[in-house]
XYZ file of C-alpha atoms in Angstrom:
79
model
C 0.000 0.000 0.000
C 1.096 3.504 -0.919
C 0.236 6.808 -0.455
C 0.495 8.772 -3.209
C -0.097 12.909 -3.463
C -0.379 16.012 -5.601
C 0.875 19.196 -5.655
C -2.890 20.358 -5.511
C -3.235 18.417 -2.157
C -5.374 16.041 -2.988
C -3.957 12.398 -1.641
C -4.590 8.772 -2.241
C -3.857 5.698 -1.485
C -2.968 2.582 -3.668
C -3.865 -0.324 -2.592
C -1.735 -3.637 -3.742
C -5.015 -5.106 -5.257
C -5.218 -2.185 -7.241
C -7.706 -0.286 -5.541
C -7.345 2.991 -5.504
C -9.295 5.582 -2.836
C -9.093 8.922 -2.224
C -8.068 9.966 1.673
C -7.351 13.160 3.627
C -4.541 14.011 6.671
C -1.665 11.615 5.789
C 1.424 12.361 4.208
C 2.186 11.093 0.900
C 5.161 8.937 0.295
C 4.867 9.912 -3.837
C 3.983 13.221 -4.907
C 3.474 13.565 -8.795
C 4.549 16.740 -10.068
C 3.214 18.621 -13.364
C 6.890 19.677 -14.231
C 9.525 18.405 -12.374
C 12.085 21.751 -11.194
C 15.257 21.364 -9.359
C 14.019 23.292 -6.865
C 10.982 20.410 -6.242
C 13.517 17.915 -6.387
C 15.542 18.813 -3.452
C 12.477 20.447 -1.381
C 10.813 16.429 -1.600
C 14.285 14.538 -1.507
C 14.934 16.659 2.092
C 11.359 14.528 3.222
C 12.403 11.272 1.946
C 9.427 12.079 -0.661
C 9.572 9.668 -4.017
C 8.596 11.987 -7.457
C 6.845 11.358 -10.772
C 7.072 13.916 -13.113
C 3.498 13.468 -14.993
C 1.752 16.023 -17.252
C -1.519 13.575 -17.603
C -4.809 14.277 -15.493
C -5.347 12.677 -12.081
C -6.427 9.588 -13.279
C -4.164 8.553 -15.896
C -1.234 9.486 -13.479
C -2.469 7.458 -10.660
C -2.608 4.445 -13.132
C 0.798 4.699 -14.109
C 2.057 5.076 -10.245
C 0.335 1.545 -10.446
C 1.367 0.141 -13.358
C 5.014 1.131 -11.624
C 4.620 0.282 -8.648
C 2.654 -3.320 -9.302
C 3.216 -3.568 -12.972
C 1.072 -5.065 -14.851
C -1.423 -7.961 -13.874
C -0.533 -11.354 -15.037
C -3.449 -12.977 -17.073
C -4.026 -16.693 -18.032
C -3.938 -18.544 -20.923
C -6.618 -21.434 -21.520
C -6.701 -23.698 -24.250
């Protein structure tokens, strides 16, 4: 499980399963960034803060904190 914020404040949580669900008061261990600044990058490394630079909306970037975090889902074959 993760906890995973944005600059606007808004914060989730990922959820191993994949479940994602929005939650308020806890600090983020990701933040996602619209443009990643040198400035931004020693401001979140001094917190022990992880970054992803992503340009996306909301959703799209919380699915590819996912698909990094998790990767992708394994799926089955049957013949």
């Amino acid at each position: 499980m993760y906890i995973v914020g944005f600059e606007n404040g808004k914060t989730f949580i990922i959820k191993d399963n994949g479940k994602i669900e929005e939650i308020k008061n806890r600090e983020p261990q990701i933040i996602i960034v619209e443009k990643l600044t040198k400035e931004k990058l020693e401001y979140y490394n001094k917190m022990s803060i992880k970054i992803l630079e992503c340009k996306d909306n909301q959703d799209l970037c919380l699915s590819k904190v996912l698909k990094i975090l998790f990767g992708r889902p394994k799926s089955c074959k049957f013949t």
